[in-house]
Tab-separated table of C-alpha atoms in Angstrom:
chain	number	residue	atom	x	y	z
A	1	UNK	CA	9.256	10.864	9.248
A	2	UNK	CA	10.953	12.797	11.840
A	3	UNK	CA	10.539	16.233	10.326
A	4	UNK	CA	6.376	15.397	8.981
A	5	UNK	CA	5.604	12.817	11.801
A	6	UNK	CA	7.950	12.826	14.459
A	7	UNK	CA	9.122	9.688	13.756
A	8	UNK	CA	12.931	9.016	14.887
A	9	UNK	CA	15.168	7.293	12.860
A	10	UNK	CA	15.677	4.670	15.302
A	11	UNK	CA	12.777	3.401	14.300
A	12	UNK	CA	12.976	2.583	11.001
A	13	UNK	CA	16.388	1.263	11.433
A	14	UNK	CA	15.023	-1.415	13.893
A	15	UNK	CA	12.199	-2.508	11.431
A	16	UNK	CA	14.244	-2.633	8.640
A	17	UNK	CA	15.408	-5.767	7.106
A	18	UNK	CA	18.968	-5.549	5.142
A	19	UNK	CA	19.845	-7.374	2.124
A	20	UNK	CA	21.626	-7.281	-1.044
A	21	UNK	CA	20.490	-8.514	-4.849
A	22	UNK	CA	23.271	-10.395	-6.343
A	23	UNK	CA	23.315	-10.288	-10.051
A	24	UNK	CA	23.926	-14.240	-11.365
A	25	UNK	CA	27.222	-15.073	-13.512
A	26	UNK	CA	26.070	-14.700	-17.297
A	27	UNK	CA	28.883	-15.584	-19.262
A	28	UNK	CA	27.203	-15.587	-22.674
A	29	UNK	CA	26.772	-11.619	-21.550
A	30	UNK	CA	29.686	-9.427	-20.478
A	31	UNK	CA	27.765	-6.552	-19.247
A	32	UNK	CA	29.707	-4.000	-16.733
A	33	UNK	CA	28.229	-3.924	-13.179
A	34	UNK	CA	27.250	-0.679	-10.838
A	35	UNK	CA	26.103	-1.183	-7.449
A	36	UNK	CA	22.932	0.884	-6.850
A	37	UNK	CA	22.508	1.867	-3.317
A	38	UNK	CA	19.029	2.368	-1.757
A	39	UNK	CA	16.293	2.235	0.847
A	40	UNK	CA	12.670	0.505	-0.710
A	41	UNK	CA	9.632	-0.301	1.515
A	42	UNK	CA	8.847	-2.995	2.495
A	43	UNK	CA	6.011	-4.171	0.841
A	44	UNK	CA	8.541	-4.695	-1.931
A	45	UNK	CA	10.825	-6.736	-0.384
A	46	UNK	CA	9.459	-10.088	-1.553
A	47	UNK	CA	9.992	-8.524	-5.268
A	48	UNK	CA	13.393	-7.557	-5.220
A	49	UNK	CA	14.620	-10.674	-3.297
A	50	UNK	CA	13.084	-13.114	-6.370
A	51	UNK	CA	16.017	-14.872	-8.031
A	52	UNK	CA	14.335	-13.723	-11.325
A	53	UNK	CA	14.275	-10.294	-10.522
A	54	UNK	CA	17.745	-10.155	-9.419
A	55	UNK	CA	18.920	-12.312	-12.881
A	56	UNK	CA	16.762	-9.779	-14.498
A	57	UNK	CA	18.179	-6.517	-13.033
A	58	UNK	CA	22.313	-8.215	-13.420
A	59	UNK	CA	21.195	-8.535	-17.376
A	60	UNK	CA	20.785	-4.562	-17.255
A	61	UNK	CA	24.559	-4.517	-15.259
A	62	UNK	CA	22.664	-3.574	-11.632
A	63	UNK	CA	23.218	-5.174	-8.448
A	64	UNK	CA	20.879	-3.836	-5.906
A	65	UNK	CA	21.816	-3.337	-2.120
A	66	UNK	CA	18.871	-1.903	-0.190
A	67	UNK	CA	17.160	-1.520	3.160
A	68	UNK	CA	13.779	-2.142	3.615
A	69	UNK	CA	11.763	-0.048	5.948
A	70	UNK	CA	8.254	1.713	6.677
A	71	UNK	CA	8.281	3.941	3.716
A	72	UNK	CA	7.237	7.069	6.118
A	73	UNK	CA	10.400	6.349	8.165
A	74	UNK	CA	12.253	6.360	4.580
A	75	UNK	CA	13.152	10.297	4.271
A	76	UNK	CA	14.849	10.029	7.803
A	77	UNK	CA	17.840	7.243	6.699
A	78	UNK	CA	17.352	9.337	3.290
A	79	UNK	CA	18.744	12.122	5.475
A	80	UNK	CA	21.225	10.788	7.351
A	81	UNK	CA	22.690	8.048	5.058
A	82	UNK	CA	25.587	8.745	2.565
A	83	UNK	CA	26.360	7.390	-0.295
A	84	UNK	CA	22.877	6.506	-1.496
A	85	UNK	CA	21.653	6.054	-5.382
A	86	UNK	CA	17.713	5.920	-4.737
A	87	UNK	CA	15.028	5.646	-2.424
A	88	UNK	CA	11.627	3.842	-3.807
A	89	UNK	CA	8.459	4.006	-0.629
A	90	UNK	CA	4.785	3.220	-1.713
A	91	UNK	CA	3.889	6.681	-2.374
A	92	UNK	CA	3.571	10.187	-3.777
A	93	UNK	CA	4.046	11.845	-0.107
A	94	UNK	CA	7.019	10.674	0.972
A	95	UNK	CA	8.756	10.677	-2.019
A	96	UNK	CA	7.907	14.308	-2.019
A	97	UNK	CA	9.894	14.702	1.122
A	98	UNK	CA	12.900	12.575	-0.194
A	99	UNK	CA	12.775	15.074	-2.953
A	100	UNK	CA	13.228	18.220	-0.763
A	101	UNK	CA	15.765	16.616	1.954
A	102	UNK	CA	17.808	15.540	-1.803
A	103	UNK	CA	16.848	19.275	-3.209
A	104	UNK	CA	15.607	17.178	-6.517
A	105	UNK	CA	13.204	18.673	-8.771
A	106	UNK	CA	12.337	16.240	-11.642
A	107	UNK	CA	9.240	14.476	-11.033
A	108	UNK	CA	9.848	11.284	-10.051
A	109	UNK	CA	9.031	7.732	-12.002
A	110	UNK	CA	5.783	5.418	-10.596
A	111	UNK	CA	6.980	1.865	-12.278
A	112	UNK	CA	3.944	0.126	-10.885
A	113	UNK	CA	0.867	0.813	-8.731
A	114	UNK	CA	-1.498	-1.111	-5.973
A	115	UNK	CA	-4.901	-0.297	-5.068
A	116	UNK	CA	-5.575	-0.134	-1.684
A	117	UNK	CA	-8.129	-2.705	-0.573
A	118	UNK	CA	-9.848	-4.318	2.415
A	119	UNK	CA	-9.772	-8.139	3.293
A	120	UNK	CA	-12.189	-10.221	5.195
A	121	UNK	CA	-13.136	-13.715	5.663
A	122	UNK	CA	-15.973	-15.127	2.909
A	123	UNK	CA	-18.547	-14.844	6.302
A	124	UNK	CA	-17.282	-11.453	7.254
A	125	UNK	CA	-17.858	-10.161	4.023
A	126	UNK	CA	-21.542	-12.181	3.435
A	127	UNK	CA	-22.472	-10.074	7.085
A	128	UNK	CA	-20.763	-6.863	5.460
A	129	UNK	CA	-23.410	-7.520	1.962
A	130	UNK	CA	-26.093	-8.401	4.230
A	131	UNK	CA	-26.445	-5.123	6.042
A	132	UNK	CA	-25.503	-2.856	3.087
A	133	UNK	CA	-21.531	-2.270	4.124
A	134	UNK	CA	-20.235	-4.474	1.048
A	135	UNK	CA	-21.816	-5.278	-2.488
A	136	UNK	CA	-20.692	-8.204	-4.370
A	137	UNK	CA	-21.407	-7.996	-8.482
A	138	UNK	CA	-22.402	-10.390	-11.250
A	139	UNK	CA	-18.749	-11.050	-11.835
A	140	UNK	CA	-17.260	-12.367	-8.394
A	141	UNK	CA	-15.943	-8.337	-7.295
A	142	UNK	CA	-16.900	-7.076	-4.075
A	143	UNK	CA	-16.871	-3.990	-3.322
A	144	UNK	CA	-17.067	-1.427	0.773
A	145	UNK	CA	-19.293	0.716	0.626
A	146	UNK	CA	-17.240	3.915	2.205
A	147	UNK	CA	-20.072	6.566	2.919
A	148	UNK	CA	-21.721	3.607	4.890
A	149	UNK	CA	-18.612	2.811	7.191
A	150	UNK	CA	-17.863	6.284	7.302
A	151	UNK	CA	-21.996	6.602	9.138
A	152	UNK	CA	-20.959	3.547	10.983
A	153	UNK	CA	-17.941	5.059	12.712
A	154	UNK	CA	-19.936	8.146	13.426
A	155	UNK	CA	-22.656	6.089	15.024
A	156	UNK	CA	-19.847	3.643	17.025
A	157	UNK	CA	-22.251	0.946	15.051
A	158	UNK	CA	-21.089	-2.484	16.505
A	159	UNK	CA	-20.743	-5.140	14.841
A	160	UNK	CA	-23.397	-7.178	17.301
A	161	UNK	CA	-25.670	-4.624	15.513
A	162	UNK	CA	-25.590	-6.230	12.463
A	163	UNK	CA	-27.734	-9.222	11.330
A	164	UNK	CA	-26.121	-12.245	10.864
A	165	UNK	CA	-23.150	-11.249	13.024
A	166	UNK	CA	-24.034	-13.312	16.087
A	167	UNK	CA	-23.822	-16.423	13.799
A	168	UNK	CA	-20.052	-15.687	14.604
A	169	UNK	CA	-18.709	-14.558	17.978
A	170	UNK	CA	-15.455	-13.421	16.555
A	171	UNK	CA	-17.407	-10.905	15.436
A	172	UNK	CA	-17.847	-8.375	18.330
A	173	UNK	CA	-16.945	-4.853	19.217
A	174	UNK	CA	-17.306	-2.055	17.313
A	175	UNK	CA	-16.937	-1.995	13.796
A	176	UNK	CA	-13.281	-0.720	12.585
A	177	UNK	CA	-10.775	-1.335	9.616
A	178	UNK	CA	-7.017	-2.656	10.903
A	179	UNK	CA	-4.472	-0.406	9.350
A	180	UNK	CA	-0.355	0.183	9.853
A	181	UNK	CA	0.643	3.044	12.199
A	182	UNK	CA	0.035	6.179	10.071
A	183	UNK	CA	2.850	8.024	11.303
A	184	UNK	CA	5.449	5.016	9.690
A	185	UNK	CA	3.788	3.282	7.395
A	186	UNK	CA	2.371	4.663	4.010
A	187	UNK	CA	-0.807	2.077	3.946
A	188	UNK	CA	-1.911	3.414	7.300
A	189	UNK	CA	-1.629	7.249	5.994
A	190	UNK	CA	-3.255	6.399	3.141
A	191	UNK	CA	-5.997	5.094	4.851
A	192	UNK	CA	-6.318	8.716	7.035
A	193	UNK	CA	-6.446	10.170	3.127
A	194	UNK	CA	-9.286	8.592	1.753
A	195	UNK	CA	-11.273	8.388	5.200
A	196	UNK	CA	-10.514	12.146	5.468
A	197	UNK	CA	-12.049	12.567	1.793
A	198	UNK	CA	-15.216	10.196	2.065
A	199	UNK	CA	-16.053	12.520	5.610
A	200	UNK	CA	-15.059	15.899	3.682
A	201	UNK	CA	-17.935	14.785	1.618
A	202	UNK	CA	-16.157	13.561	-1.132
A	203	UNK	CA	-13.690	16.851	-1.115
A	204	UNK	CA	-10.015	16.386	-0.522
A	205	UNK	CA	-8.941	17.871	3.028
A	206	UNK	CA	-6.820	21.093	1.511
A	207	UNK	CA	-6.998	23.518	5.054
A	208	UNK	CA	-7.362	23.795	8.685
A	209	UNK	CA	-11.470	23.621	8.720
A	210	UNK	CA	-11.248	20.543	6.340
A	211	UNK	CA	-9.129	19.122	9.244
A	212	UNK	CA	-11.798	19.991	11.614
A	213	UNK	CA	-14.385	18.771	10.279
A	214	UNK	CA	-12.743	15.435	10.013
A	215	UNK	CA	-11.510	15.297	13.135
A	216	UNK	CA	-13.309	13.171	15.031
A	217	UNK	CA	-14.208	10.522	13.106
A	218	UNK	CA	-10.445	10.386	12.258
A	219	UNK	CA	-9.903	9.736	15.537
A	220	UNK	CA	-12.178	7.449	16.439
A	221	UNK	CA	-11.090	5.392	13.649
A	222	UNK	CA	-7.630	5.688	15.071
A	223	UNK	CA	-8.095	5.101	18.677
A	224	UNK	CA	-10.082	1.596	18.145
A	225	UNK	CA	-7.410	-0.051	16.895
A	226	UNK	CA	-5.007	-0.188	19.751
A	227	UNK	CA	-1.386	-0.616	18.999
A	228	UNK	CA	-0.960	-0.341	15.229
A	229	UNK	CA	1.773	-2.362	13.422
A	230	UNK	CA	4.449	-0.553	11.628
A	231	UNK	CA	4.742	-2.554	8.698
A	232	UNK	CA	1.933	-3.848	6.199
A	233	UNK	CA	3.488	-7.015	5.936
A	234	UNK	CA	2.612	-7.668	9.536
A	235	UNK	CA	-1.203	-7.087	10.414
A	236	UNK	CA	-1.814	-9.244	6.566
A	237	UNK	CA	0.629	-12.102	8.083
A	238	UNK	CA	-1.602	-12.199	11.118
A	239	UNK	CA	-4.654	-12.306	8.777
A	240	UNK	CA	-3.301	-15.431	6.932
A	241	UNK	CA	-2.586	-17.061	10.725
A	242	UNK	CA	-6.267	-16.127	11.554
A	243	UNK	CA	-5.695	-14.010	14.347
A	244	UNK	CA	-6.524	-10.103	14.460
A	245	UNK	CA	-9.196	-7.502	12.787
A	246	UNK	CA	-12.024	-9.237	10.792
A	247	UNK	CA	-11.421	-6.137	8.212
A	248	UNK	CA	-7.732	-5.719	7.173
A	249	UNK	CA	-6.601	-2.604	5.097
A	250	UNK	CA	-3.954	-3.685	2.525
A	251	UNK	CA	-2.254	-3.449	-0.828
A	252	UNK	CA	-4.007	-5.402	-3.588
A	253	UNK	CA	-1.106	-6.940	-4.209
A	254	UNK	CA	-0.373	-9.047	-1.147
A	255	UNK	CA	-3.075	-10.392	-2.031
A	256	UNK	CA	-2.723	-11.102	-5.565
A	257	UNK	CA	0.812	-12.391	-4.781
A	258	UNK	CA	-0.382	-15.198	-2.968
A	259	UNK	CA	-2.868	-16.150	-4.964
A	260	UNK	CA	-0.054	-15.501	-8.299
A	261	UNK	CA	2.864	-17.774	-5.433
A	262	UNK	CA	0.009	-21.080	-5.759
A	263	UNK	CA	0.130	-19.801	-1.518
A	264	UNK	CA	-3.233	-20.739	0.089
A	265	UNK	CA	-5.814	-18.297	0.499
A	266	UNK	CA	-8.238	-19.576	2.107
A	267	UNK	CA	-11.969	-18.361	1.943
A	268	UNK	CA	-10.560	-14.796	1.880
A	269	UNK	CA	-12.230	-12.020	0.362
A	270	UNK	CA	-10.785	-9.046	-1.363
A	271	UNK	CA	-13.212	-5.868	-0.852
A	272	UNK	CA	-12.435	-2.963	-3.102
A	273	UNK	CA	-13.657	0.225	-1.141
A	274	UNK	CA	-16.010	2.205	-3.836
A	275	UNK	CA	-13.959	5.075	-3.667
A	276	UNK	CA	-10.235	4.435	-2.823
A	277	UNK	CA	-6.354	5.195	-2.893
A	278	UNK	CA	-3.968	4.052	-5.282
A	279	UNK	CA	-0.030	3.382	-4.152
A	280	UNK	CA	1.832	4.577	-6.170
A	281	UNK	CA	5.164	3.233	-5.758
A	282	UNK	CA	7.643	6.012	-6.807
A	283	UNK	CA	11.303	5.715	-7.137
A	284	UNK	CA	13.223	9.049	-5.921
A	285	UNK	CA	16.383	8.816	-7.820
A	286	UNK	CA	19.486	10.549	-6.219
A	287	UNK	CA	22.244	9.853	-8.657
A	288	UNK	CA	22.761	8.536	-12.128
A	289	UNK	CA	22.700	4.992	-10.966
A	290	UNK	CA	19.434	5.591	-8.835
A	291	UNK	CA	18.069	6.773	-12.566
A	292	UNK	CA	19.404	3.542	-14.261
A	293	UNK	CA	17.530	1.330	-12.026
A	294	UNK	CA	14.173	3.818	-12.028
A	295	UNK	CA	14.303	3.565	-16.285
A	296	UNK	CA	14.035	-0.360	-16.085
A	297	UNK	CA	12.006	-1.203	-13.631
A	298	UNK	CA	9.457	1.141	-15.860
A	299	UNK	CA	10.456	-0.099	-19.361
A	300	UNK	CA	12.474	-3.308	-18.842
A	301	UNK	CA	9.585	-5.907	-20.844
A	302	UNK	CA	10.344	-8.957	-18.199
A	303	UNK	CA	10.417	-6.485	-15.298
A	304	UNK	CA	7.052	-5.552	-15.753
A	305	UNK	CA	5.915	-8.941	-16.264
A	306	UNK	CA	7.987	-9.948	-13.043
A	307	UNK	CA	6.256	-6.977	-11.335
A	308	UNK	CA	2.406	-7.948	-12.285
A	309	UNK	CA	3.743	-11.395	-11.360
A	310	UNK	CA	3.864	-9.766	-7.484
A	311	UNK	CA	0.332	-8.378	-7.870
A	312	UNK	CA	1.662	-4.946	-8.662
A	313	UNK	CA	0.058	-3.310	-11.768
A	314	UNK	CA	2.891	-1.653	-14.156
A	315	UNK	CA	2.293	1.699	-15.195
A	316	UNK	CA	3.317	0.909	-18.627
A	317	UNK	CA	1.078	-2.287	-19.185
A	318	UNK	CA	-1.823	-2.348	-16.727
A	319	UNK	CA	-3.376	-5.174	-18.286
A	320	UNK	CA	-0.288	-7.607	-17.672
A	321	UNK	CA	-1.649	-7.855	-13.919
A	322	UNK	CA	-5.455	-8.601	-15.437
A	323	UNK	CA	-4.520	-11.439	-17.633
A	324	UNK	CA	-2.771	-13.103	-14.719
A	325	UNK	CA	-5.343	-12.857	-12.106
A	326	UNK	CA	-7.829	-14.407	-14.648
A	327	UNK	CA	-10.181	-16.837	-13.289
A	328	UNK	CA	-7.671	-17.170	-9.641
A	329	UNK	CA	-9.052	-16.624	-6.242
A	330	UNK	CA	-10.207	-14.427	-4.654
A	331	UNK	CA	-11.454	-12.112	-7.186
A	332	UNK	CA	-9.502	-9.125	-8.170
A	333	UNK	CA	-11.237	-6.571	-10.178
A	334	UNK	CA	-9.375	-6.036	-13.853
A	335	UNK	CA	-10.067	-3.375	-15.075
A	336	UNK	CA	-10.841	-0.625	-11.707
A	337	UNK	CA	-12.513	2.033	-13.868
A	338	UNK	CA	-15.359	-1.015	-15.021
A	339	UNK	CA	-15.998	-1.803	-11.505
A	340	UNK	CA	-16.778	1.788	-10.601
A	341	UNK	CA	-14.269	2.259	-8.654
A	342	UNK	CA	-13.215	5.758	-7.739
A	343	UNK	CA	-10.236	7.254	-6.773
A	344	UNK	CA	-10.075	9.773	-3.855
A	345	UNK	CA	-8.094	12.781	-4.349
A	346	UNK	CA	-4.554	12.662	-1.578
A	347	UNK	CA	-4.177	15.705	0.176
A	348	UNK	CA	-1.093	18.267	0.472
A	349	UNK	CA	1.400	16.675	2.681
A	350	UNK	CA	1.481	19.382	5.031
A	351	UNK	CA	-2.902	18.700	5.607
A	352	UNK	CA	-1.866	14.974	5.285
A	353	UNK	CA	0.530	15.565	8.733
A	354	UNK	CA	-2.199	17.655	10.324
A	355	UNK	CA	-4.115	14.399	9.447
A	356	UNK	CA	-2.369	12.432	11.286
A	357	UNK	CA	-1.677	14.576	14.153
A	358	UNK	CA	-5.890	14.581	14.500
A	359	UNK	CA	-6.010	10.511	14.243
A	360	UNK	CA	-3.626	10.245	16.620
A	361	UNK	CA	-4.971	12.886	19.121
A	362	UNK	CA	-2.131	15.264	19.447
A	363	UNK	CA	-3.660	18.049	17.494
């Protein structure tokens, strides 16, 4: 976000990937077609290139043409590019800043949502439970225990520290989480959120001495991970190839997706942090069209079902992404309010950019 982040457009337009949703031939159905113009993150990608999605969406008359990008690059190109209908990132923040560049005031639909979650390897996550950084419960759903990482960054605990880590010499260094680069992608932000809450002592980050306080451990957190990746899809790709962080931060649902695709998943371990960030993926519509498109993908019946069918949880029907994940590996948590798992409160954007700025050292 160049205004927020300092993030140039050139950016996103480079990690963007271009395609367009072609609605099949129905001829049982002579329904008028719009083309709906947008930008979506790309997380979503996968989703909206499905054949059934796009038979789905040319049943309601809409053919889709949209740009996939970091969804904190996304208010740039919604800046500078004419013409579009809609622009749909992973969450609230920078759909708050498409909002003001558009001068929109509605508040804007969330058709689905993803918990963020951790991923490790089934002995990653067995040394994790071992020294109290990871509890597992009687029905298969782990859980990261937050206040304890948060100590562990504080103390620059390694993970040679640990017992049972020197069964496995991949396991050195010091202990960290693997996250996008906050500044363009909304998973790595996200991540700044709840770590800044957890270190705020469980208090959302709302002025400059919350930022302060935070500070360093933001930082640290930051600074051990090197070169970040831009795009989610990339540091859970490397995961998959076995390369990369033992501890991954990601959406639920690239995880569930796999696992929903019959993809192989290996002995991988889903770790819901104990107090955590949803993404809420929020469609910030620009134009009648834009608001055709945001009304079914919220209340079309087979979208939803296509959309738990990705791992994403539809506002409308939560329980459409439980039943599927029934009895599949890894273990996804149903029902996140029965696991105990809380949700951190997401500060202003404004404190969310001084966030960043502290991670990243230029504040």
């Amino acid at each position: 976000m160049r205004r927020a982040l300092g993030v140039v457009a050139a950016l996103a337009l480079l990690g963007g990937v271009a395609f367009a949703l072609v609605p099949h031939d129905d001829p049982e159905k002579d329904v008028k077609t719009v083309t709906v113009t947008g930008l979506i993150g790309s997380e979503k990608r996968a989703f909206f290139e499905n054949d059934d999605v796009k038979a789905e969406l040319a049943k309601q008359g809409l053919e889709v043409r949209a740009d996939s990008t970091g969804s904190w690059t996304m208010s740039d190109q919604a800046d500078k590019t004419p013409g579009l209908d809609f622009a749909f990132p992973a969450s609230a923040a920078p759909a708050q800043e498409i909002q003001r560049i558009w001068k929109l005031k509605d508040s804007p639909p969330v058709p689905f949502y993803s918990p963020l979650v951790i991923v490790a390897h089934g002995p990653v996550a067995d040394v994790l439970k071992q020294n109290k950084l990871a509890d597992k419960d009687s029905t298969g759903v782990w859980t990261f225990r937050m206040d304890e990482y948060v100590n562990a960054l504080r103390s620059n605990r390694r993970w040679e520290d640990l017992a049972g880590a020197r069964e496995h010499p991949e396991l050195s260094g010091q202990l960290f989480v693997t996250t996008t680069d906050p500044e363009s992608s909304s998973s790595g932000a996200m991540y700044l959120a709840l770590l800044s809450y957890i270190a705020n002592n469980h208090q959302v980050v709302s002025d400059d001495a919350g930022v302060a306080a935070v500070k360093d451990v933001l930082h640290t957190a930051n600074a051990l991970q090197g070169i970040q990746k831009s795009s989610s899809d990339e540091p859970f790709r490397d995961f998959g190839a076995g390369i990369g962080s033992p501890l991954i931060f990601a959406y639920e649902s690239q995880a569930a997706a796999l696992s929903l695709q019959g993809k192989p998943t290996g002995d991988m371990v889903v770790l819901y942090p104990d107090t955590t960030v949803y993404s809420d993926h929020t469609v910030v519509a620009h134009t009648d069209n834009g608001r055709r498109l945001a009304d079914v993908l919220q209340n079309d019946e087979v979208l939803r079902g296509l959309e738990a069918r990705f791992g994403l949880r539809p506002q409308a029907k939560p329980e459409a992404f439980a039943n599927l994940m029934r009895d599949r590996k890894p273990t996804f948590a149903p029902d996140l309010n029965a696991a105990r798992i809380k949700q951190a409160t997401l500060p202003s954007l404004d404190n969310l950019i001084k966030l960043t700025a502290a991670a990243k050292g230029t504040k």
